[in-house]
Amino acid sequence: RVRTIRPGRVPGPGNGLQAPHLAISVFGRGLIKRLATRLYFSDGEGNDVDPILTAVPEARRGTLIAGHGDDGTWWLDIVLKGENETVFFDL
């Protein structure tokens, strides 16, 4: 569980704007290096033109998009292995 404010759009490559997102690093026993991913909001302005999100195959983008709860919270399951494995970025 993480508490944060919802970010706005930020500058991206080519003078464009990235969609609001959170950068997430995962560390854990058995991991040689950190795993880097992003959380995007399902209603995020600019998701359709975000240069990072649109570089991910459409069938895999859902692993980066947070669901919205009725109580105003957002959730994203980070899956380390298997069919619905979260997209991780090699930074």
Coordinates of N, CA and C in Angstrom, one line a residue:
R1 N 0.8 -1.2 0.0 CA 0.0 0.0 0.0 C 0.9 1.2 0.0
V2 N 0.5 2.2 -0.8 CA 1.3 3.4 -1.0 C 0.3 4.6 -1.0
R3 N 0.7 5.6 -0.3 CA -0.1 6.9 -0.3 C 0.7 7.9 -1.0
T4 N 0.0 8.6 -2.0 CA 0.7 9.6 -2.8 C -0.3 10.5 -3.3
I5 N 0.1 11.6 -3.9 CA -0.8 12.5 -4.7 C -0.8 12.0 -6.1
R6 N -1.8 12.3 -6.8 CA -1.9 12.0 -8.2 C -1.1 13.0 -9.0
P7 N -0.1 12.5 -9.8 CA 0.8 13.4 -10.5 C 0.1 14.0 -11.7
G8 N 0.7 15.0 -12.3 CA 0.2 15.6 -13.5 C 1.0 15.1 -14.7
R9 N 0.8 15.7 -15.8 CA 1.6 15.3 -17.0 C 3.0 16.0 -16.9
V10 N 4.0 15.3 -17.4 CA 5.4 15.8 -17.3 C 6.0 15.7 -18.7
P11 N 7.0 16.6 -19.0 CA 7.7 16.6 -20.3 C 8.3 15.2 -20.6
G12 N 8.2 14.9 -21.9 CA 8.7 13.7 -22.4 C 9.6 13.9 -23.6
P13 N 10.0 12.9 -24.3 CA 10.8 13.0 -25.5 C 10.2 13.8 -26.6
G14 N 11.0 14.6 -27.3 CA 10.4 15.3 -28.5 C 9.5 16.4 -28.1
N15 N 9.7 17.0 -27.0 CA 8.8 18.2 -26.5 C 7.4 17.8 -26.3
G16 N 7.1 16.5 -26.2 CA 5.7 16.0 -25.9 C 5.5 15.9 -24.4
L17 N 4.3 15.6 -24.0 CA 4.0 15.4 -22.6 C 3.7 13.9 -22.4
Q18 N 4.2 13.4 -21.3 CA 3.9 12.0 -20.8 C 2.6 12.1 -20.1
A19 N 1.9 11.0 -20.1 CA 0.6 10.9 -19.3 C 1.0 10.8 -17.8
P20 N 0.1 11.2 -16.9 CA 0.4 11.1 -15.5 C 0.7 9.6 -15.1
H21 N 1.8 9.4 -14.4 CA 2.2 8.1 -14.0 C 3.0 8.1 -12.8
L22 N 3.2 7.0 -12.1 CA 4.1 6.8 -11.0 C 5.2 5.8 -11.5
A23 N 6.5 6.2 -11.2 CA 7.6 5.3 -11.5 C 7.7 4.4 -10.3
I24 N 7.8 3.1 -10.5 CA 7.9 2.1 -9.4 C 9.1 1.2 -9.6
S25 N 9.8 1.1 -8.5 CA 11.0 0.1 -8.5 C 10.6 -1.0 -7.5
V26 N 10.9 -2.2 -7.9 CA 10.6 -3.4 -7.0 C 12.0 -4.0 -6.7
F27 N 12.2 -4.2 -5.4 CA 13.4 -4.8 -4.8 C 12.9 -6.0 -4.0
G28 N 13.7 -7.1 -4.0 CA 13.3 -8.2 -3.2 C 14.4 -9.3 -3.1
R29 N 14.3 -10.1 -2.1 CA 15.2 -11.3 -2.0 C 15.1 -12.1 -3.3
G30 N 16.2 -12.5 -3.8 CA 16.2 -13.3 -5.0 C 16.2 -12.5 -6.3
L31 N 16.1 -11.2 -6.2 CA 16.2 -10.4 -7.4 C 17.6 -9.9 -7.5
I32 N 18.2 -10.1 -8.7 CA 19.6 -9.6 -8.8 C 19.7 -8.1 -8.9
K33 N 18.7 -7.5 -9.6 CA 18.7 -6.1 -9.8 C 17.2 -5.6 -9.6
R34 N 17.0 -4.3 -9.4 CA 15.7 -3.8 -9.3 C 14.8 -4.0 -10.5
L35 N 13.6 -4.1 -10.4 CA 12.6 -4.2 -11.5 C 11.9 -2.8 -11.6
A36 N 11.9 -2.2 -12.7 CA 11.4 -0.9 -12.9 C 10.1 -1.0 -13.8
T37 N 9.0 -0.4 -13.3 CA 7.8 -0.4 -14.0 C 7.1 1.0 -13.8
R38 N 5.9 1.1 -14.4 CA 5.2 2.4 -14.2 C 3.7 2.0 -13.9
L39 N 3.0 2.9 -13.2 CA 1.6 2.8 -13.0 C 1.0 4.0 -13.7
Y40 N 0.1 3.7 -14.6 CA -0.7 4.7 -15.3 C -2.1 4.6 -14.8
F41 N -2.9 5.7 -14.8 CA -4.2 5.8 -14.4 C -5.2 5.5 -15.5
S42 N -6.2 4.7 -15.3 CA -7.1 4.3 -16.4 C -7.8 5.4 -17.0
D43 N -8.0 6.5 -16.3 CA -8.6 7.7 -16.9 C -7.6 8.8 -17.2
G44 N -6.3 8.4 -17.3 CA -5.2 9.4 -17.4 C -5.2 10.2 -18.7
E45 N -5.2 11.5 -18.6 CA -5.1 12.3 -19.8 C -3.8 12.0 -20.5
G46 N -3.8 11.7 -21.8 CA -2.6 11.5 -22.6 C -2.2 10.0 -22.6
N47 N -2.9 9.1 -22.0 CA -2.5 7.7 -22.1 C -2.3 7.3 -23.5
D48 N -3.2 7.8 -24.4 CA -3.2 7.3 -25.8 C -2.0 7.8 -26.6
V49 N -1.3 8.8 -26.1 CA -0.2 9.4 -26.8 C 1.1 9.3 -26.0
D50 N 1.1 8.7 -24.8 CA 2.3 8.7 -24.0 C 3.4 7.8 -24.7
P51 N 4.6 8.3 -24.9 CA 5.6 7.6 -25.7 C 6.0 6.3 -25.1
I52 N 6.0 6.2 -23.8 CA 6.4 4.9 -23.1 C 5.3 3.9 -23.2
L53 N 4.1 4.3 -22.8 CA 3.0 3.4 -22.8 C 2.6 2.9 -24.2
T54 N 2.7 3.8 -25.2 CA 2.3 3.3 -26.5 C 3.4 2.5 -27.1
A55 N 4.6 2.4 -26.6 CA 5.7 1.6 -27.0 C 5.5 0.1 -26.6
V56 N 4.7 0.0 -25.5 CA 4.3 -1.4 -25.0 C 3.3 -2.0 -25.9
P57 N 3.4 -3.3 -26.3 CA 2.3 -3.9 -27.1 C 1.0 -3.7 -26.4
E58 N 0.0 -3.4 -27.2 CA -1.4 -3.1 -26.7 C -1.9 -4.2 -25.8
A59 N -1.6 -5.5 -26.1 CA -2.1 -6.6 -25.3 C -1.5 -6.6 -23.9
R60 N -0.3 -5.9 -23.7 CA 0.4 -5.9 -22.4 C 0.2 -4.7 -21.6
R61 N -0.4 -3.6 -22.2 CA -0.5 -2.3 -21.6 C -1.4 -2.4 -20.3
G62 N -2.3 -3.3 -20.3 CA -3.2 -3.5 -19.1 C -2.4 -3.8 -17.8
T63 N -1.2 -4.3 -17.9 CA -0.4 -4.6 -16.7 C 0.2 -3.4 -16.1
L64 N 0.1 -2.3 -16.8 CA 0.6 -1.0 -16.3 C -0.5 0.0 -15.9
I65 N -1.8 -0.4 -16.1 CA -2.9 0.6 -15.9 C -3.6 0.2 -14.7
A66 N -3.7 1.1 -13.7 CA -4.3 0.9 -12.4 C -5.8 1.0 -12.5
G67 N -6.5 0.1 -11.7 CA -7.9 0.1 -11.6 C -8.4 1.1 -10.6
H68 N -9.6 1.6 -10.7 CA -10.1 2.6 -9.8 C -11.2 2.0 -8.9
G69 N -11.0 2.1 -7.6 CA -12.0 1.6 -6.6 C -13.1 2.6 -6.4
D70 N -14.3 2.1 -5.9 CA -15.4 3.0 -5.6 C -15.1 4.0 -4.5
D71 N -14.1 3.7 -3.7 CA -13.8 4.6 -2.5 C -12.7 5.6 -2.9
G72 N -12.4 5.8 -4.2 CA -11.5 6.8 -4.6 C -10.0 6.3 -4.6
T73 N -9.8 5.0 -4.3 CA -8.4 4.5 -4.3 C -8.1 3.9 -5.7
W74 N -6.9 3.7 -6.0 CA -6.4 3.1 -7.2 C -5.6 1.9 -6.8
W75 N -5.6 0.8 -7.6 CA -4.8 -0.4 -7.3 C -4.2 -0.9 -8.6
L76 N -3.0 -1.5 -8.4 CA -2.3 -2.2 -9.5 C -1.6 -3.4 -8.9
D77 N -1.9 -4.6 -9.4 CA -1.2 -5.8 -9.0 C 0.1 -5.9 -9.8
I78 N 1.2 -6.0 -9.1 CA 2.5 -6.2 -9.8 C 2.8 -7.7 -9.7
V79 N 2.8 -8.3 -10.9 CA 3.0 -9.8 -11.1 C 4.4 -10.0 -11.6
L80 N 5.2 -10.8 -10.8 CA 6.6 -11.1 -11.2 C 6.8 -12.2 -12.2
K81 N 5.8 -13.1 -12.4 CA 6.0 -14.2 -13.3 C 4.7 -14.7 -13.7
G82 N 4.6 -15.2 -15.0 CA 3.4 -15.9 -15.5 C 2.7 -15.1 -16.6
E83 N 1.6 -15.6 -16.9 CA 0.8 -15.1 -18.1 C 0.5 -13.6 -18.0
N84 N 0.2 -13.1 -16.8 CA -0.1 -11.7 -16.6 C 1.0 -10.9 -16.0
E85 N 2.3 -11.3 -16.3 CA 3.4 -10.7 -15.7 C 3.4 -9.2 -16.1
T86 N 3.7 -8.3 -15.1 CA 3.8 -6.9 -15.3 C 4.9 -6.6 -16.3
V87 N 4.7 -5.6 -17.1 CA 5.8 -5.1 -18.0 C 6.8 -4.4 -17.1
F88 N 8.1 -4.8 -17.3 CA 9.2 -4.2 -16.6 C 10.1 -3.6 -17.7
F89 N 10.8 -2.5 -17.3 CA 11.6 -1.8 -18.3 C 13.1 -2.0 -17.9
D90 N 13.9 -2.2 -18.9 CA 15.3 -2.4 -18.7 C 16.0 -1.0 -18.8
L91 N 16.3 -0.4 -17.6 CA 16.8 0.9 -17.5 C 18.3 0.9 -17.3

